[in-house]
Amino acid sequence: MFVKSKDYEKFLIKVRVNIGKELGLENENEAFIELKEIPTLETMNLKEMTSKSEKELIQYFKNMLPMIIVDHNLYVSENIKMSNEEVVEIVFEKNTLATKVIGDYLQNAFFTSAPKKGEKSKA
């Protein structure tokens, strides 16, 4: 039996993208962004964007990104976590960072199936 209040988070694919080195940290896993699977219609739109110009794909992904961030460890100060919109601004300030987030997400979200009970999602 599927109970949305307890099972919903388990059926969506989540992709953790480690970005520490791109942010100037010593280790890649010191900073991360975790992204959830996008809804079906958005998936179709994203697939269409991959056949268009790189600029259109990047703009589409930038607009969608705040809605699919489920967790991150990026902070404005020691105690204040960045909003999803602030995270997106940081990601798109640096080409290599944006490329890594988009590439890792596309690779893992579209070529991974939802984890089975007891398994963690692939990232």
CSV table of C-alpha atoms in Angstrom, one decimal:
chain,number,residue,atom,x,y,z
A,1,MET,CA,0.0,0.0,0.0
A,2,PHE,CA,1.3,3.5,-0.9
A,3,VAL,CA,0.6,6.2,1.7
A,4,LYS,CA,1.5,9.6,0.3
A,5,SER,CA,2.2,11.1,3.7
A,6,LYS,CA,4.9,8.6,4.4
A,7,ASP,CA,5.9,7.1,1.0
A,8,TYR,CA,5.9,10.1,-1.4
A,9,GLU,CA,9.5,11.2,-0.8
A,10,LYS,CA,10.8,7.6,-1.3
A,11,PHE,CA,9.4,7.1,-4.8
A,12,LEU,CA,11.0,10.2,-6.4
A,13,ILE,CA,14.5,10.0,-7.7
A,14,LYS,CA,16.8,12.4,-6.0
A,15,VAL,CA,20.2,13.4,-7.3
A,16,ARG,CA,22.9,14.7,-5.1
A,17,VAL,CA,25.5,16.9,-6.9
A,18,ASN,CA,28.7,17.5,-5.0
A,19,ILE,CA,30.1,20.9,-5.8
A,20,GLY,CA,32.7,21.7,-3.2
A,21,LYS,CA,35.7,22.1,-5.6
A,22,GLU,CA,33.7,24.3,-8.0
A,23,LEU,CA,33.0,26.6,-5.0
A,24,GLY,CA,36.7,26.7,-4.1
A,25,LEU,CA,36.6,24.2,-1.2
A,26,GLU,CA,39.2,21.5,-0.7
A,27,ASN,CA,36.9,18.5,-1.2
A,28,GLU,CA,34.1,18.0,-3.7
A,29,ASN,CA,31.7,16.6,-1.0
A,30,GLU,CA,32.0,19.6,1.3
A,31,ALA,CA,29.1,21.3,-0.6
A,32,PHE,CA,26.2,19.8,-2.3
A,33,ILE,CA,22.8,20.4,-3.9
A,34,GLU,CA,20.2,17.7,-3.9
A,35,LEU,CA,17.6,17.8,-6.7
A,36,LYS,CA,14.4,15.8,-7.1
A,37,GLU,CA,13.0,14.2,-10.2
A,38,ILE,CA,10.8,16.6,-12.2
A,39,PRO,CA,7.2,15.9,-13.1
A,40,THR,CA,6.4,14.1,-16.4
A,41,LEU,CA,5.3,17.1,-18.5
A,42,GLU,CA,8.4,19.1,-17.3
A,43,THR,CA,10.5,16.0,-18.3
A,44,MET,CA,9.1,16.2,-21.8
A,45,ASN,CA,9.8,19.9,-22.0
A,46,LEU,CA,13.3,19.3,-20.8
A,47,LYS,CA,13.9,16.6,-23.4
A,48,GLU,CA,12.7,19.0,-26.1
A,49,MET,CA,15.1,21.7,-24.8
A,50,THR,CA,18.0,19.3,-25.2
A,51,SER,CA,17.4,19.4,-29.0
A,52,LYS,CA,17.4,23.2,-29.1
A,53,SER,CA,20.2,25.6,-28.5
A,54,GLU,CA,22.4,25.3,-25.4
A,55,LYS,CA,21.3,28.8,-24.4
A,56,GLU,CA,17.7,27.7,-24.4
A,57,LEU,CA,18.4,24.6,-22.4
A,58,ILE,CA,20.4,26.5,-19.8
A,59,GLN,CA,17.7,29.2,-19.4
A,60,TYR,CA,15.0,26.5,-19.0
A,61,PHE,CA,17.0,24.6,-16.4
A,62,LYS,CA,17.8,27.9,-14.5
A,63,ASN,CA,14.1,28.7,-14.3
A,64,MET,CA,13.2,25.1,-13.2
A,65,LEU,CA,16.1,24.7,-10.7
A,66,PRO,CA,14.6,26.5,-7.7
A,67,MET,CA,11.5,24.2,-7.8
A,68,ILE,CA,13.5,20.9,-7.8
A,69,ILE,CA,16.1,21.7,-5.1
A,70,VAL,CA,15.2,19.6,-2.0
A,71,ASP,CA,18.3,20.2,0.0
A,72,HIS,CA,21.7,21.9,0.0
A,73,ASN,CA,24.4,23.0,2.4
A,74,LEU,CA,25.1,26.5,1.1
A,75,TYR,CA,24.8,29.3,3.6
A,76,VAL,CA,24.7,33.1,3.5
A,77,SER,CA,26.4,33.2,6.9
A,78,GLU,CA,27.2,30.6,9.5
A,79,ASN,CA,23.6,30.2,10.6
A,80,ILE,CA,21.5,31.4,7.6
A,81,LYS,CA,20.9,28.9,4.8
A,82,MET,CA,20.6,30.3,1.3
A,83,SER,CA,17.2,30.3,-0.3
A,84,ASN,CA,16.8,28.0,-3.4
A,85,GLU,CA,16.8,31.2,-5.6
A,86,GLU,CA,20.1,32.3,-4.0
A,87,VAL,CA,21.6,28.9,-4.7
A,88,VAL,CA,20.6,29.1,-8.3
A,89,GLU,CA,22.3,32.5,-8.6
A,90,ILE,CA,25.5,31.1,-7.2
A,91,VAL,CA,25.3,28.0,-9.6
A,92,PHE,CA,24.9,30.2,-12.7
A,93,GLU,CA,27.6,32.7,-11.7
A,94,LYS,CA,30.2,30.2,-12.9
A,95,ASN,CA,30.0,28.3,-16.2
A,96,THR,CA,31.8,25.1,-14.9
A,97,LEU,CA,29.5,25.0,-11.9
A,98,ALA,CA,26.3,25.3,-13.9
A,99,THR,CA,27.6,22.8,-16.4
A,100,LYS,CA,28.4,20.3,-13.6
A,101,VAL,CA,25.0,20.7,-11.9
A,102,ILE,CA,23.0,20.4,-15.2
A,103,GLY,CA,25.2,17.5,-16.5
A,104,ASP,CA,25.1,15.5,-13.3
A,105,TYR,CA,21.4,16.0,-12.8
A,106,LEU,CA,20.5,15.0,-16.4
A,107,GLN,CA,22.8,11.9,-16.3
A,108,ASN,CA,21.5,10.7,-13.0
A,109,ALA,CA,17.8,11.7,-13.1
A,110,PHE,CA,17.2,10.2,-16.5
A,111,PHE,CA,19.3,7.1,-16.4
A,112,THR,CA,18.4,6.0,-12.9
A,113,SER,CA,15.3,4.2,-11.7
A,114,ALA,CA,13.6,4.9,-8.4
A,115,PRO,CA,15.4,3.2,-5.5
A,116,LYS,CA,13.8,0.0,-4.2
A,117,LYS,CA,12.9,-0.3,-0.5
A,118,GLY,CA,16.1,-0.1,1.6
A,119,GLU,CA,18.2,1.4,-1.2
A,120,LYS,CA,19.4,4.9,-1.5
A,121,SER,CA,19.1,6.9,-4.7
A,122,LYS,CA,22.1,7.0,-7.0
A,123,ALA,CA,24.1,10.3,-7.1
